[in-house]
Coordinates of C-alpha atoms in Angstrom, one line a residue:
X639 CA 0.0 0.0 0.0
X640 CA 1.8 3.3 -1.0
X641 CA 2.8 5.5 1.7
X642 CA 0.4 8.1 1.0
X643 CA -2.8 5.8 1.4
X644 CA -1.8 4.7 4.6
X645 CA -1.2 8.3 5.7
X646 CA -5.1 8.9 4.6
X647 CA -6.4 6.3 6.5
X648 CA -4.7 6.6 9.5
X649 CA -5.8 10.0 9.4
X650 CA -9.4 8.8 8.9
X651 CA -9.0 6.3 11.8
X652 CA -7.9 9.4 14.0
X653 CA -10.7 11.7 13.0
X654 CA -13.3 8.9 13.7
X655 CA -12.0 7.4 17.0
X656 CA -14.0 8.2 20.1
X657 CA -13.1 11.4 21.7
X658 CA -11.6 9.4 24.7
X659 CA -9.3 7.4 22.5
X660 CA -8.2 10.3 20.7
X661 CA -7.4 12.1 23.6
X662 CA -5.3 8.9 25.0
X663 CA -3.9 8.9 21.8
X664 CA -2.7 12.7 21.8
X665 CA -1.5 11.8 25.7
X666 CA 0.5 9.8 24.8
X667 CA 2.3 11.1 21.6
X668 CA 2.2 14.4 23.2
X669 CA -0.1 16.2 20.8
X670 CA -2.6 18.5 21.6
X671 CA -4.9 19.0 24.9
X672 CA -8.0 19.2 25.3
X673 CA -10.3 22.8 24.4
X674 CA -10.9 24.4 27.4
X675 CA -14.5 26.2 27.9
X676 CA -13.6 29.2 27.8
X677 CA -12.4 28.1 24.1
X678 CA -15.5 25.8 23.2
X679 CA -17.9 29.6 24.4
X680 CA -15.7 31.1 22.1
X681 CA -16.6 29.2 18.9
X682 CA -20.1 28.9 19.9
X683 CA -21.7 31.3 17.4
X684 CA -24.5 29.5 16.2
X685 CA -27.3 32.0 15.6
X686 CA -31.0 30.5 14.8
X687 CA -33.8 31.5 13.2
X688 CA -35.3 33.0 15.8
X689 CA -32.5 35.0 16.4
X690 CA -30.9 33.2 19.5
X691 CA -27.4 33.2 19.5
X692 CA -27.1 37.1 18.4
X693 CA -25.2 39.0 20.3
X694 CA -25.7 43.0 21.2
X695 CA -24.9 45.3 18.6
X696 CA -26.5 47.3 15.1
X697 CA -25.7 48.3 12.4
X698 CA -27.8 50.2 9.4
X699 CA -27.8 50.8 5.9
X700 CA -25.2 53.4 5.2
X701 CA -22.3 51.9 7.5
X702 CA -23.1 48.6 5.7
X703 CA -22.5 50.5 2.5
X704 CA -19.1 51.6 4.5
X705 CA -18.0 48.0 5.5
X706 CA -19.3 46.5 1.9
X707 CA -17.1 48.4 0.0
X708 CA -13.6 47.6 2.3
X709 CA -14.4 44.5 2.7
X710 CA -16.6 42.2 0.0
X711 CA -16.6 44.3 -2.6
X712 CA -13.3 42.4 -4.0
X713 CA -15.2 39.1 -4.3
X714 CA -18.7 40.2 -4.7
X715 CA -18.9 43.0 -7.0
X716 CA -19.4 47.1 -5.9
X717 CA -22.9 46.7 -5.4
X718 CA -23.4 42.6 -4.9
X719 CA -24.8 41.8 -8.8
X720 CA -21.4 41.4 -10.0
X721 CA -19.4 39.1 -8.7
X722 CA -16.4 37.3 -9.5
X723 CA -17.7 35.1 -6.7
X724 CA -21.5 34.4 -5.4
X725 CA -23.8 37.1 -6.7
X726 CA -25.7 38.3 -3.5
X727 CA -28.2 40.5 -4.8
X728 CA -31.1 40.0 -7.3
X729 CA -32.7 37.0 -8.2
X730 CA -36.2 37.5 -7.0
X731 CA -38.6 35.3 -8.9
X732 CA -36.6 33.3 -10.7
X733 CA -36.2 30.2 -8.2
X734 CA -38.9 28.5 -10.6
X735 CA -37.6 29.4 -13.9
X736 CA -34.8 26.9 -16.0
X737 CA -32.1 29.2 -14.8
X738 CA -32.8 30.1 -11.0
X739 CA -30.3 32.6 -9.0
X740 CA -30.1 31.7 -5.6
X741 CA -29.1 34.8 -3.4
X742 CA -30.4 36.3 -0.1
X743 CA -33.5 37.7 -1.2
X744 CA -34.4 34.9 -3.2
X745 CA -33.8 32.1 -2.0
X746 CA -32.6 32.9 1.9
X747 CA -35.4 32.0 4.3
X748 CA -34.3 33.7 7.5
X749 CA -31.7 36.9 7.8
X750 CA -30.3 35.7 10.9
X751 CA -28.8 32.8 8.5
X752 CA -27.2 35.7 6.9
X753 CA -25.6 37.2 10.4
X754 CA -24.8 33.7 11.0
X755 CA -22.9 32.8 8.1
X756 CA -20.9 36.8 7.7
X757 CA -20.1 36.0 11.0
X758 CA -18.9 32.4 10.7
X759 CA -17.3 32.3 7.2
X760 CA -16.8 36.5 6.0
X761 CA -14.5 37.9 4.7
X762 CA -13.1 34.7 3.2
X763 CA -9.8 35.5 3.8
X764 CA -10.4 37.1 7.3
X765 CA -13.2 34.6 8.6
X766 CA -14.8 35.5 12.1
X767 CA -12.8 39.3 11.7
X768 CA -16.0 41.3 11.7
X769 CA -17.3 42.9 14.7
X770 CA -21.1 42.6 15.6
X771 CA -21.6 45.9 14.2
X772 CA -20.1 45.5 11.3
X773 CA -22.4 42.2 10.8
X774 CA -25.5 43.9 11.5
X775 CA -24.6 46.7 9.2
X776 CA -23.6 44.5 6.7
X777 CA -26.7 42.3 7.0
X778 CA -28.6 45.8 7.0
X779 CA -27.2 46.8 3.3
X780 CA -27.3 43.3 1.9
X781 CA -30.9 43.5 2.9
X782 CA -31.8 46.7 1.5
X783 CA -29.9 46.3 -1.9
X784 CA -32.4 43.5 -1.9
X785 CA -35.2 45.4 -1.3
X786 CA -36.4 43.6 2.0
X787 CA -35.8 46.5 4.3
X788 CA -35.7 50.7 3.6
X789 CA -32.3 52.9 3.4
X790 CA -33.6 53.9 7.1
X791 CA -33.2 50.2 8.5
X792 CA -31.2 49.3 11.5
X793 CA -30.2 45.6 12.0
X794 CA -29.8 44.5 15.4
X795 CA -30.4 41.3 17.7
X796 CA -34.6 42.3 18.0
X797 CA -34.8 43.4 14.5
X798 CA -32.8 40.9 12.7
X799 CA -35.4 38.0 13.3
X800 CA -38.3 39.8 12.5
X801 CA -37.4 40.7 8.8
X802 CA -39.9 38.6 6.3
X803 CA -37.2 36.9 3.9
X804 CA -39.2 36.5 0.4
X805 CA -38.7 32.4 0.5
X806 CA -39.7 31.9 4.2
X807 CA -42.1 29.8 2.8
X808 CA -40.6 28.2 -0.1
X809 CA -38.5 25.3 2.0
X810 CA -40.6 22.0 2.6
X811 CA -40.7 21.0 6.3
X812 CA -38.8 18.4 7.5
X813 CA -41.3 15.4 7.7
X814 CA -38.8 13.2 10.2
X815 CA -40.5 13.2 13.9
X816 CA -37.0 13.5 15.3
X817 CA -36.4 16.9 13.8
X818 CA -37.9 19.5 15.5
X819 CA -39.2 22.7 13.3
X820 CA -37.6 25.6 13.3

């Protein structure tokens, strides 16, 4: 078996083991220790769709504007239709068409995925680098250039959740008993 394969699946095995025989396995090579809470609160940035999870802060239209153009205007075009990665605005009513463009506001169902994933994944070569602020205000632009909210809106953790996405209702529920609804 070449060297390489055998490098894979011991990597596999690793990645697959029970915690508690990982962690005997890193005592005992003298790799790693274990997260402590402080670290696992830290990383613990799931926001839902009912906005738990998001922290204190705002942000509104024209400092998302502000923010936009530093920071995802390089990957996303000056005003979000042009890309040269994901196109984030536009889209509306073509989900059922031959060629559909998924963006935020069409095919998004909640904006507080939106906070959720600027503040996870954005900008992609400075992920988890943007303040609240800068989130909600980001959210609040990318939004508006949408035309879900006005030039006047301010994002924040009460707004956010109670913005109407234009495909709230276009996902199927999840039929499995075990799965609770959003």
């Amino acid at each position: 078996m070449p060297k390489s394969l055998i490098a894979r699946a011991a990597m596999v095995l690793i990645v697959v083991a029970p915690s508690s025989a990982l962690q005997a396995h890193m005592d005992g090579a003298g790799l790693g220790r274990p997260a402590t809470e402080a670290e696992i609160r830290a990383w613990n940035i799931d926001v839902s769709p009912d906005g738990a999870g998001l922290p204190p802060g705002q942000g509104g239209v024209q400092q998302g504007r502000q923010v936009y153009a530093a920071k995802c205007a390089r990957c996303h075009g000056p005003t979000g239709t042009e890309g040269p990665y994901d196109v984030l605005v536009g889209g509306q009513g073509s989900l059922r068409t031959s060629k559909p463009v998924k963006t935020i506001g069409s095919y998004w169902p909640y904006a507080t995925t939106l906070y959720d994933y600027l503040r996870r994944a954005m900008p992609l070569d400075a992920p988890q680098s943007l303040a609240p602020d800068e989130i909600y205000a980001l959210v609040a632009w990318l939004l508006h250039r949408n035309g879900i909210v006005p030039e006047e809106a301010v994002m924040n953790e009460r707004t956010l959740p109670a913005v109407p996405m234009p495909n709230r209702q276009g996902f199927v529920p999840d039929p499995r008993p075990d799965i609770a609804p959003p």
